[in-house]
Tab-separated table of C-alpha atoms and ligand atoms in Angstrom:
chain	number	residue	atom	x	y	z
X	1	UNK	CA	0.000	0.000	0.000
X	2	UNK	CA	0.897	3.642	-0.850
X	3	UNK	CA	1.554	5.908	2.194
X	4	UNK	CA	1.818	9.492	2.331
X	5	UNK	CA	3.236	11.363	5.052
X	6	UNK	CA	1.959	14.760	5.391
X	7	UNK	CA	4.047	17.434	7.350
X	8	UNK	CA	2.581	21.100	8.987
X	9	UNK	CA	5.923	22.379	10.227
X	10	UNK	CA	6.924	25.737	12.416
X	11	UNK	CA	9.868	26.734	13.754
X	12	UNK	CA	9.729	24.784	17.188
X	13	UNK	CA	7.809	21.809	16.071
X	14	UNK	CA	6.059	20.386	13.493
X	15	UNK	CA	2.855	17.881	13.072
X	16	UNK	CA	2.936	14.690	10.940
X	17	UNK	CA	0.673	12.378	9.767
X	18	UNK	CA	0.709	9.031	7.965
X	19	UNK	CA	-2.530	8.634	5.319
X	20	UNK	CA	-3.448	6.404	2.929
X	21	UNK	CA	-4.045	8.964	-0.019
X	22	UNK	CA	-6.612	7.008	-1.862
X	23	UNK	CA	-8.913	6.334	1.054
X	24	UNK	CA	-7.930	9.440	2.216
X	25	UNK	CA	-7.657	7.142	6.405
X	26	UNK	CA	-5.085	8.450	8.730
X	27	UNK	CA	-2.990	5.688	9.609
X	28	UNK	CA	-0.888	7.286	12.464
X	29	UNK	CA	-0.375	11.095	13.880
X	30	UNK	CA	1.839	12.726	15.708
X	31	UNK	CA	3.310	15.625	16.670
X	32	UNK	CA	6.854	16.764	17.439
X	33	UNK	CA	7.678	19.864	20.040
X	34	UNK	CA	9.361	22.230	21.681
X	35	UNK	CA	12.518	21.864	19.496
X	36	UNK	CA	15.609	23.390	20.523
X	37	UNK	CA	14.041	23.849	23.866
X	38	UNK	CA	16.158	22.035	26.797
X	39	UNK	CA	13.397	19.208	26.924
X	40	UNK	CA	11.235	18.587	23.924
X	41	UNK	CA	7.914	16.526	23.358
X	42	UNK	CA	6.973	12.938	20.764
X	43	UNK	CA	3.687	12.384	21.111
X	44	UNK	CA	2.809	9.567	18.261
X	45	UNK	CA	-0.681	8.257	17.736
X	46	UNK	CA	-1.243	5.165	16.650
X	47	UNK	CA	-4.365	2.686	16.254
X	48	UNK	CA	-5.861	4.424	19.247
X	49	UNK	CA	-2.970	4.641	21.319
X	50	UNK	CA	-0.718	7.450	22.003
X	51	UNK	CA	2.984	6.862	23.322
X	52	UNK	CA	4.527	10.076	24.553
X	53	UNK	CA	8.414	10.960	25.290
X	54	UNK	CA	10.365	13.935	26.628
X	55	UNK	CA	13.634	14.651	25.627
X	56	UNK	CA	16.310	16.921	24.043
X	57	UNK	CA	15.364	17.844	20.355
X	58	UNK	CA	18.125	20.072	19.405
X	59	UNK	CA	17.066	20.587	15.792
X	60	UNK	CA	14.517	19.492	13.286
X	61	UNK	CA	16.963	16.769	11.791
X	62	UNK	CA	16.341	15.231	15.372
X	63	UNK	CA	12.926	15.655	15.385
X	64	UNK	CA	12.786	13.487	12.510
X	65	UNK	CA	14.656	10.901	13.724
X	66	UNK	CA	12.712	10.641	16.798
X	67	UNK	CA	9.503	10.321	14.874
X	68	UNK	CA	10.409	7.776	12.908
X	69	UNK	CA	11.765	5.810	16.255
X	70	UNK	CA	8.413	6.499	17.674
X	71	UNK	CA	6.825	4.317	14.498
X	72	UNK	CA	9.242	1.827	15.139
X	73	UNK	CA	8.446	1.765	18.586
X	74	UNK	CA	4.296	1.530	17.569
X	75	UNK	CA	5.219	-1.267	15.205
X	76	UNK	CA	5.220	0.552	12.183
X	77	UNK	CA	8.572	1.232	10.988
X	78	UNK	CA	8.373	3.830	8.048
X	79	UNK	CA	11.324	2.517	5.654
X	80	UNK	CA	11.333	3.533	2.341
X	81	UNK	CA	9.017	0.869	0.680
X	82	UNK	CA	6.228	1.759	3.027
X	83	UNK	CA	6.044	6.050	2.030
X	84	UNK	CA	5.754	7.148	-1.841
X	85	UNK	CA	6.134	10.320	-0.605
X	86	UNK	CA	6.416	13.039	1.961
X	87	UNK	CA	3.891	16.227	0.854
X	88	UNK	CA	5.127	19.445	2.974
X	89	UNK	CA	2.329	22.364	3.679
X	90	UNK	CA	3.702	25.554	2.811
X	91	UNK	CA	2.107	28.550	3.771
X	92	UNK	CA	3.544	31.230	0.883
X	93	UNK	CA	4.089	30.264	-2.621
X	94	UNK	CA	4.456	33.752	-4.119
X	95	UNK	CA	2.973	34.025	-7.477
X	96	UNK	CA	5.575	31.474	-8.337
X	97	UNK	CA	3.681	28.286	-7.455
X	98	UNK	CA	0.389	27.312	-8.785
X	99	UNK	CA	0.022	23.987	-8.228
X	100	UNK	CA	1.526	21.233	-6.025
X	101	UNK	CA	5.451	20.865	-6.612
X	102	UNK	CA	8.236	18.595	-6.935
X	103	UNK	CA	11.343	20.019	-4.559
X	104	UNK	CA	14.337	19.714	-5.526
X	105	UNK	CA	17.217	22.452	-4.141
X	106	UNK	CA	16.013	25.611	-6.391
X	107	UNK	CA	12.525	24.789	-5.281
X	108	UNK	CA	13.680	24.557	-1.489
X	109	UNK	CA	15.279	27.609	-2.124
X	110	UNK	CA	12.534	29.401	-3.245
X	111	UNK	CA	10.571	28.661	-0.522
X	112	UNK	CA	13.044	29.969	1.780
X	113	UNK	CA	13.369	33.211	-0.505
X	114	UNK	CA	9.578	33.538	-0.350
X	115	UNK	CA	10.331	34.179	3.540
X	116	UNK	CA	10.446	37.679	2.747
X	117	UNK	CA	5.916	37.546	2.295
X	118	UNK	CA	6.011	35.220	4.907
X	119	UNK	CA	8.359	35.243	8.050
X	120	UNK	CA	6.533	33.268	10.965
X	121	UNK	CA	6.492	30.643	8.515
X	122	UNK	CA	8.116	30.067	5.436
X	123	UNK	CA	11.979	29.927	7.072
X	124	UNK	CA	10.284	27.270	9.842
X	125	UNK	CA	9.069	25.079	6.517
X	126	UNK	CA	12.444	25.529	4.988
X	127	UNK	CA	14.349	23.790	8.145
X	128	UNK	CA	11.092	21.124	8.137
X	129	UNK	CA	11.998	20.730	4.325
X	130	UNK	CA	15.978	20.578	4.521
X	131	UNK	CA	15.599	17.997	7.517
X	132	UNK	CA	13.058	15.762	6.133
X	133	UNK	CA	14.867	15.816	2.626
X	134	UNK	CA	17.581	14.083	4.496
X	135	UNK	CA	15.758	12.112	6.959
X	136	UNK	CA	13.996	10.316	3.682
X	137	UNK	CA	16.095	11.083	0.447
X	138	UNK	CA	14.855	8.330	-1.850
X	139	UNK	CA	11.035	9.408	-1.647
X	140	UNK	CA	10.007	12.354	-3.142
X	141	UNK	CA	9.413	15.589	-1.514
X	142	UNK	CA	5.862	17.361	-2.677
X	143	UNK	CA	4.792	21.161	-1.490
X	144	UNK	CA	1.193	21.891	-1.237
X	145	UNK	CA	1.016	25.650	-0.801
X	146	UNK	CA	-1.622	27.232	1.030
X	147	UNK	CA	-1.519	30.348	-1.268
X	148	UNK	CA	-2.179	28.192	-4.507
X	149	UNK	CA	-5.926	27.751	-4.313
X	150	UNK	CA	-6.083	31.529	-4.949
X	151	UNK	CA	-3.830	32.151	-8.164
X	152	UNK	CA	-7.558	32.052	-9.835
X	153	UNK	CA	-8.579	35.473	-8.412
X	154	UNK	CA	-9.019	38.497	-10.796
X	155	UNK	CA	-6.724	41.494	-10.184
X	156	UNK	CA	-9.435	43.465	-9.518
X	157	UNK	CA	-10.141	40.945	-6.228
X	158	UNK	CA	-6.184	40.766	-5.689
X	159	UNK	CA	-5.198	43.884	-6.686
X	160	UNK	CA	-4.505	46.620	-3.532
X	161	UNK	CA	-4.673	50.498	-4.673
X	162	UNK	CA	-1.096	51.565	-4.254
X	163	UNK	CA	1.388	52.963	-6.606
X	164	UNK	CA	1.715	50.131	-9.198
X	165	UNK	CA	5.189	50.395	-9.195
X	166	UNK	CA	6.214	49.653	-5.455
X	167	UNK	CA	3.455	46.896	-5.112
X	168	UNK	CA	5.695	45.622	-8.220
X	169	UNK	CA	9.105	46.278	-6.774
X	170	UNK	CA	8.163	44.536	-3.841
X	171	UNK	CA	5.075	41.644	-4.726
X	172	UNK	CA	2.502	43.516	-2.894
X	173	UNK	CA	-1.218	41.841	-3.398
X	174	UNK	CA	-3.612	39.802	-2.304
X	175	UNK	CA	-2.744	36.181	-1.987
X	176	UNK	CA	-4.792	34.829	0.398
X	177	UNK	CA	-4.011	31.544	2.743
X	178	UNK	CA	-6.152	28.462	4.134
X	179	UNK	CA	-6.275	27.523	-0.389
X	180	UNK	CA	-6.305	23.882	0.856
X	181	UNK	CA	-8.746	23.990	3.251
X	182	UNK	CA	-11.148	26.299	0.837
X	183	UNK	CA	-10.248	23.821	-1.743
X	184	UNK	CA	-11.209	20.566	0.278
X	185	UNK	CA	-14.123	22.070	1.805
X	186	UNK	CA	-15.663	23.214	-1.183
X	187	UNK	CA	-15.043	20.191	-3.294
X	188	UNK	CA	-16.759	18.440	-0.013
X	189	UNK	CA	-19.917	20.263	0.120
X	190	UNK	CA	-20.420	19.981	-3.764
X	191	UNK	CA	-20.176	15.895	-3.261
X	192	UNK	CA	-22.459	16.478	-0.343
X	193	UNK	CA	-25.267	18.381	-2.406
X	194	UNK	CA	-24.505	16.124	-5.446
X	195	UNK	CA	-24.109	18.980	-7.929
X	196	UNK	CA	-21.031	19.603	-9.702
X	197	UNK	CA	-18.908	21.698	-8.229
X	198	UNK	CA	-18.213	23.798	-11.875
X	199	UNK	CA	-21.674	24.838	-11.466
X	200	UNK	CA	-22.070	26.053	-7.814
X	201	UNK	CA	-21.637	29.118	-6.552
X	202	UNK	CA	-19.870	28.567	-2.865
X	203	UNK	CA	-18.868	30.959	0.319
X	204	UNK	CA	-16.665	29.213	2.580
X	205	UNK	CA	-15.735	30.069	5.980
X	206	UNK	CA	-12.769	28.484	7.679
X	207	UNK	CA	-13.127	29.916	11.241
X	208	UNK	CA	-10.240	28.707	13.196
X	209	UNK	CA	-7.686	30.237	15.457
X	210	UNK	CA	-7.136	31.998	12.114
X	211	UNK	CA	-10.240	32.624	10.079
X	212	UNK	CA	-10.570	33.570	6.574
X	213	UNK	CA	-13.132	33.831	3.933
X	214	UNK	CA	-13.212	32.570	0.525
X	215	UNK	CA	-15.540	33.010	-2.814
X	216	UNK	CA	-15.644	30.312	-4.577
X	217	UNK	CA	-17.348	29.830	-8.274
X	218	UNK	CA	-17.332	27.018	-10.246
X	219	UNK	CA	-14.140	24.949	-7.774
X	220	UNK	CA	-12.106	28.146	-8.296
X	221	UNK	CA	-10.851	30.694	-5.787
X	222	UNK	CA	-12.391	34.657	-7.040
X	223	UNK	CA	-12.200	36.076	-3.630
X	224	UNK	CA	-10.717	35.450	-0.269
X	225	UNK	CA	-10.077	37.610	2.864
X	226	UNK	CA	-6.721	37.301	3.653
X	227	UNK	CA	-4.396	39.366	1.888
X	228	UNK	CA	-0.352	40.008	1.713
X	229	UNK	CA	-0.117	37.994	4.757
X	230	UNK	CA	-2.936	36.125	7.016
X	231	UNK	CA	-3.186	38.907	8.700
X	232	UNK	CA	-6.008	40.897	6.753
X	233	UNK	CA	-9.518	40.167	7.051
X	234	UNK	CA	-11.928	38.025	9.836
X	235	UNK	CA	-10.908	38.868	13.476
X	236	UNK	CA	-9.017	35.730	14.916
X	237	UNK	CA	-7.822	34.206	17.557
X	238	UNK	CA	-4.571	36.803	18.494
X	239	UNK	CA	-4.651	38.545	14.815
X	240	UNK	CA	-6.834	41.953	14.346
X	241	UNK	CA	-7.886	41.306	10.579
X	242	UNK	CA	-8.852	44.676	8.543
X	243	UNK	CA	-8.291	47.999	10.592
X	244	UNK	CA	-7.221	51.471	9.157
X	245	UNK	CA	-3.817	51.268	7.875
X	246	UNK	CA	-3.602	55.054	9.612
X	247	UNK	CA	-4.148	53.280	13.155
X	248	UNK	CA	-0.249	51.980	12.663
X	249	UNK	CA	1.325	55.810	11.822
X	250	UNK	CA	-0.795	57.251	14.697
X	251	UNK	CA	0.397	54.350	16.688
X	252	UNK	CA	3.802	54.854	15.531
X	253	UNK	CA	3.754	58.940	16.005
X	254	UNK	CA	1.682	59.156	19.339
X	255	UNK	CA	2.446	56.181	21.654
X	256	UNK	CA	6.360	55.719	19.769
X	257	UNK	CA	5.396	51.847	18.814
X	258	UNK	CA	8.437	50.377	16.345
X	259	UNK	CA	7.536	48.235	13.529
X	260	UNK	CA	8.190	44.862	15.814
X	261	UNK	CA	5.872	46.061	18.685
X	262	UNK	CA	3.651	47.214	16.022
X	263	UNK	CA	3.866	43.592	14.544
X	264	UNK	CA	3.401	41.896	17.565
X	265	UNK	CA	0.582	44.538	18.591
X	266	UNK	CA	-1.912	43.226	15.919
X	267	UNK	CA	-0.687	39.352	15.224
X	268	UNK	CA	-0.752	38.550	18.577
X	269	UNK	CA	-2.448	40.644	20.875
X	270	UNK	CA	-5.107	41.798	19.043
X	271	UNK	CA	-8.190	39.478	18.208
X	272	UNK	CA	-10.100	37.594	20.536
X	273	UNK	CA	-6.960	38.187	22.818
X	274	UNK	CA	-7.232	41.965	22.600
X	275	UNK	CA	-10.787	42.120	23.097
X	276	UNK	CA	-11.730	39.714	25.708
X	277	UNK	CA	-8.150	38.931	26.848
X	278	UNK	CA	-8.249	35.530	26.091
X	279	UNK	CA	-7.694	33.687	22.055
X	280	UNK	CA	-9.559	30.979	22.350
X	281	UNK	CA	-13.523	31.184	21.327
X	282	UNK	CA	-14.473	28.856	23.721
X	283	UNK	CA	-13.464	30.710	26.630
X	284	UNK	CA	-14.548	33.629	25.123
X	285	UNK	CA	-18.078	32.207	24.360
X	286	UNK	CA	-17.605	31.081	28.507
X	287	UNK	CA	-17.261	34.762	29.675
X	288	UNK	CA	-19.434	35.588	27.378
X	289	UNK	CA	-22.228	33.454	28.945
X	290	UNK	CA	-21.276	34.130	32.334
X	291	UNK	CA	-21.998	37.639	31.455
X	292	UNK	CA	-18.493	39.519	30.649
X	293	UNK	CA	-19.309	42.634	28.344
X	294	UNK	CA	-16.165	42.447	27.199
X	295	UNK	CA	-16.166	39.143	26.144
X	296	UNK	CA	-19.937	39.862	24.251
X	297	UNK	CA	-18.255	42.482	22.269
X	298	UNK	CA	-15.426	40.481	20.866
X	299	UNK	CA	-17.857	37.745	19.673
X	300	UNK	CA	-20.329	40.956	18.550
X	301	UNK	CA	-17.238	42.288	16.221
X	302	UNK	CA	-16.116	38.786	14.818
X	303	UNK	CA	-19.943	38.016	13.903
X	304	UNK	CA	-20.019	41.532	12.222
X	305	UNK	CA	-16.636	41.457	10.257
X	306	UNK	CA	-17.798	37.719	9.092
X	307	UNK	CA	-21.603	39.456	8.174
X	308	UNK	CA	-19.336	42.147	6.091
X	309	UNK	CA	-17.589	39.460	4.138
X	310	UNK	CA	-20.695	37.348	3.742
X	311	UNK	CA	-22.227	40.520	1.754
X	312	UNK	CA	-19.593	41.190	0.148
X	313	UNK	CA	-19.314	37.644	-1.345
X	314	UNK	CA	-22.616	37.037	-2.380
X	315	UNK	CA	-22.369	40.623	-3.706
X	316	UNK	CA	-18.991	38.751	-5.975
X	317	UNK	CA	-21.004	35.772	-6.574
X	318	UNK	CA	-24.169	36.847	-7.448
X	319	UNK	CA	-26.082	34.793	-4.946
X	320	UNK	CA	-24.785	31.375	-3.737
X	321	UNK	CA	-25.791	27.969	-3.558
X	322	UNK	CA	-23.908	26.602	-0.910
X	323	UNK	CA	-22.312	28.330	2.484
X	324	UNK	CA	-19.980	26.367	4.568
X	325	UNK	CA	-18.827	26.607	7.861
X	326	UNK	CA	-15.595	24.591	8.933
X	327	UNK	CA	-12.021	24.424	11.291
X	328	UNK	CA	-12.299	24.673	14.788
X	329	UNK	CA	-15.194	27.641	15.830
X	330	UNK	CA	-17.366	27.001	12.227
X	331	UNK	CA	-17.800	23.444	12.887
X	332	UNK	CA	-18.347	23.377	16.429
X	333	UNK	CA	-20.211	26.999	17.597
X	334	UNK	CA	-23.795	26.924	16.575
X	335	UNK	CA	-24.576	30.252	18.633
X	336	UNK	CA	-21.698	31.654	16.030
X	337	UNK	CA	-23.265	30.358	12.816
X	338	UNK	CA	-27.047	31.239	14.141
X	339	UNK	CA	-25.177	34.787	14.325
X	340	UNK	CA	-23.701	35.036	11.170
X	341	UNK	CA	-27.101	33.762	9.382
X	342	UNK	CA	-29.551	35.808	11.118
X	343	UNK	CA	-31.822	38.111	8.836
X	344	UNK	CA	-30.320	36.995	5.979
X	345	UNK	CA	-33.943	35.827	4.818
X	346	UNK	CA	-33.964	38.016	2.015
X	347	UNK	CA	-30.759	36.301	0.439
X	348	UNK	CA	-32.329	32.827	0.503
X	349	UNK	CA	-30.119	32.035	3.429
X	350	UNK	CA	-32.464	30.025	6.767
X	351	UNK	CA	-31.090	27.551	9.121
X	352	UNK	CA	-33.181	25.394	10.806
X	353	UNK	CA	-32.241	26.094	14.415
X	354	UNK	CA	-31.950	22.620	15.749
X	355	UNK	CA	-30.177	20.795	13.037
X	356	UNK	CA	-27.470	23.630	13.942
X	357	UNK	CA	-27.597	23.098	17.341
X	358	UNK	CA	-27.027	19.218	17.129
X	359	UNK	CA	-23.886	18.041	17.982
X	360	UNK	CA	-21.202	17.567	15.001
X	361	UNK	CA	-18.959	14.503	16.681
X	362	UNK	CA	-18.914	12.648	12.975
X	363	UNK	CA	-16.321	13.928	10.375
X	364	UNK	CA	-19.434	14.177	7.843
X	365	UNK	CA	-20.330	17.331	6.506
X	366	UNK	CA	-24.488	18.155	7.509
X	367	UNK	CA	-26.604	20.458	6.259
X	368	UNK	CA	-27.832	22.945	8.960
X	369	UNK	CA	-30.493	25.014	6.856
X	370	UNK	CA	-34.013	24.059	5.942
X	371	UNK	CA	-35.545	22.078	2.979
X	372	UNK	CA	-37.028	25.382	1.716
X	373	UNK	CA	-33.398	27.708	2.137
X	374	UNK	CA	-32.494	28.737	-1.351
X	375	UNK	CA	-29.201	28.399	0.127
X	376	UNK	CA	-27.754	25.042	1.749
X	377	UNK	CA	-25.720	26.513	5.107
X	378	UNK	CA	-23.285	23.320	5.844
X	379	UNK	CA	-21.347	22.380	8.487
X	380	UNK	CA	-17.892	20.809	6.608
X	381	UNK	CA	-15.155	19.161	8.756
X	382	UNK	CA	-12.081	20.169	6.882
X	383	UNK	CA	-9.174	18.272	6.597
X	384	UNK	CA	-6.355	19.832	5.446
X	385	UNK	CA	-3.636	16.767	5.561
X	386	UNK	CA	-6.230	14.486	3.800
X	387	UNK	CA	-6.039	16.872	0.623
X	388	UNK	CA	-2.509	17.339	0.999
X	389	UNK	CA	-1.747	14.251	0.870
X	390	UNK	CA	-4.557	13.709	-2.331
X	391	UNK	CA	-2.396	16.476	-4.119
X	392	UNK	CA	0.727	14.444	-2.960
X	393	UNK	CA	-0.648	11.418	-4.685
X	394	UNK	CA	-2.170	13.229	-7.616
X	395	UNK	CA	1.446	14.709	-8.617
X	396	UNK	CA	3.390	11.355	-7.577
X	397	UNK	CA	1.070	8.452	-8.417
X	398	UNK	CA	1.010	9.213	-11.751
X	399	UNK	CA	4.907	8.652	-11.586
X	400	UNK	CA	4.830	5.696	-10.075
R	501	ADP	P1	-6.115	26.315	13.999
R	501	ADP	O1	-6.053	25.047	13.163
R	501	ADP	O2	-6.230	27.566	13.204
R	501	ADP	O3	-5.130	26.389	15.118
R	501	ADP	P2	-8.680	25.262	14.864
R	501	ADP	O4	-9.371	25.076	13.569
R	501	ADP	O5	-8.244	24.066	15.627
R	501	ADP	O6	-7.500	26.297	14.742
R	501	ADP	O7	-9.655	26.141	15.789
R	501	ADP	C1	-9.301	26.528	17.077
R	501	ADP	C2	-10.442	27.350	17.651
R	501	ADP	O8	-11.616	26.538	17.653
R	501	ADP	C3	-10.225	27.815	19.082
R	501	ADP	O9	-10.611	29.169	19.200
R	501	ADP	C4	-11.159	26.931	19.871
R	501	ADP	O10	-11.666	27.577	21.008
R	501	ADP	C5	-12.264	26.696	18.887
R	501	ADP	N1	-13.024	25.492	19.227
R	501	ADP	C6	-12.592	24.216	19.246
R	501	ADP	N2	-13.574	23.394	19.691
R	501	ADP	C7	-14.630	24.175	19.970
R	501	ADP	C8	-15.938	23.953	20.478
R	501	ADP	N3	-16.360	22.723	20.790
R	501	ADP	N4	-16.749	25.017	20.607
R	501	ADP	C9	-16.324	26.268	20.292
R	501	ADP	N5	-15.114	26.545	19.824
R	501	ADP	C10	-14.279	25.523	19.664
């Protein structure tokens, strides 16, 4: 059997997991921690078990080696013959890369170079890349980039109103992030519907500890909220999405903020964190319940920013067919989605208030909207390693 072993790398650790690409079942999971700290963290998961070991990881070259002893140790060694191939998420492919890739040393490279759009992350997949290269050099090495989904979008939807020539100079546009998810989600919901997905017209929302927004017609990508970086757009977790680029010279002027405090300021102490002093929705939701004002407001000003985006897409779209919710607050917050779909009557849009309250638990996507909503609201698990490792296949299978 084929294997596929999908990677999700930052700079102190990185996630794995082992999947069958044409069943699309997770064989094994794991994640590796707290590298180059004095004690790091295996923990492997494995046919319901999970074995779990602290010690020194001084690089990512280590971390490799360790997960691979912790399949050994789970009785599933991961030699060559077992893995056609290791697919690597990166977060920033430029307008370089399109479409799943090949790496070889220029493409490694470029990834690296690509830094420059993308500093929390790109440089962390470069070391993931370098290490695993090494760690497994006869099985090819495949990056999914989380930016390709969204090469489809017009220039009017990617375009930002500068002067022309320094947004050239220096690759300033849209690009947008979460393309796999969008991608897997909507290509879910049009299976789930049983319509093909060329003809639908599809909003998704991927509300996670970062959220973003995508506009999807016909399986392609014509609008998305996140922009240059993943900073622009929904309010998350620690990030501030869309605010008056003047807020960071008066900022900078008045209260003598540098570009790193500035940086820090709205990716990660803004959000749900700035608001209600805490990044996690549920907690939020929790203090919200419990009657914090503070707490109401944050989940008042996410619900309103996503409302702004809805318009906006069906405004793109024309009208939509299908609206998903997904990642970690769109498949599991009904109060949210009730939120975000209220009054929206007019645009064909009604959920059926206790199919969204039920309970999600499965990995199916439901529908949460009535027989008679023009529009079918769905709740889609997403499952971002699943289409990696589908992409993985799709470039490598063919090869083999
Ligand atoms: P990411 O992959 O971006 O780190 P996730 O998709 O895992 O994020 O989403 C994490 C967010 O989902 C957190 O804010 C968390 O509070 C929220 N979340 C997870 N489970 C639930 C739940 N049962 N109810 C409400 N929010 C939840």
């Amino acid at each position: 059997m084929s294997k596929i072993l999908v990677i999700n790398s930052g700079s102190s650790s990185f996630k794995y997991q082992l999947i069958d690409p044409e069943s699309g079942e997770r064989l094994a999971s794991g994640l590796v921690e707290r590298i180059g700290d004095s004690l790091g963290r295996v923990k492997h998961r494995c046919a319901g078990e999970t074995l779990e070991e602290e010690l020194p990881i001084p690089d990512h070259t280590a971390g490799f080696a360790e997960m691979e002893r912790a399949f050994e140790r789970a009785g599933q060694p991961l030699d060559g013959s077992a893995l056609a191939a290791v697919g690597h998420r990166v977060v920033q492919g430029g307008d370089e890369f399109f479409e799943p890739t090949i790496i070889d040393d220029r493409v490694a490279e470029r990834i690296l170079a690509l830094g420059v759009l993308a500093p929390l992350h790109n440089p962390a997949h470069h070391q993931a890349i370098v290490a695993a290269r090494a760690t497994f050099p006869d099985v090819p090495h495949v990056a999914v980039f989380d930016t390709a989904f969204h090469q489809t979008m017009p220039p009017a939807a990617y375009t930002y109103a500068i002067d022309r020539r320094v947004a050239a100079e220096h690759g300033i546009r849209r690009y947008g992030f979460h393309g796999t998810s969008h991608q897997y989600v909507s290509a879910r919901a049009a299976r789930f519907v049983e319509r093909p997905l060329a003809e639908l017209k599809q909003i998704v929302l991927h509300l996670g500890n970062g959220a973003s927004m995508c506009a999807v017609d016909g399986g392609r990508s014509v609008d998305t909220s996140m922009g240059l970086t993943p900073l622009e757009g929904l309010v998350m977790g620690t990030r501030s999405g869309d605010l008056d680029p003047s807020i960071l010279f008066h900022l900078h002027r008045e209260a003598g903020l540098d570009v790193d405090a500035l940086d820090r300021l709205l990716n990660s102490e803004s959000g749900l964190r700035g608001l209600a002093g805490t990044g996690d929705f549920r907690d939020v939701r929790a203090a919200a319940d419990a009657g914090d004002a503070q707490a109401q407001l944050a989940i008042d000003v996410t619900t309103h920013r996503i409302r702004h985006y809805l318009g906006a897409y069906l405004a793109a779209l024309g009208g939509a067919d299908v609206i998903s919710f997904t990642a970690g607050v769109g498949e599991n917050n009904a109060a949210l989605r009730a939120g975000v779909c209220a009054g929206l009557e007019w645009f064909g849009i009604r959920l059926d208030a206790a199919l969204n309250e039920a309970a999600s638990g499965v990995a199916e996507p439901r529908r949460i909207s009535t027989p008679d909503s023009r529009v079918a609201v769905l709740v889609v698990p997403t499952d971002e390693e699943a289409e990696i490792a589908r992409q993985t296949w799709g470039l490598v299978g063919a090869a083999a």
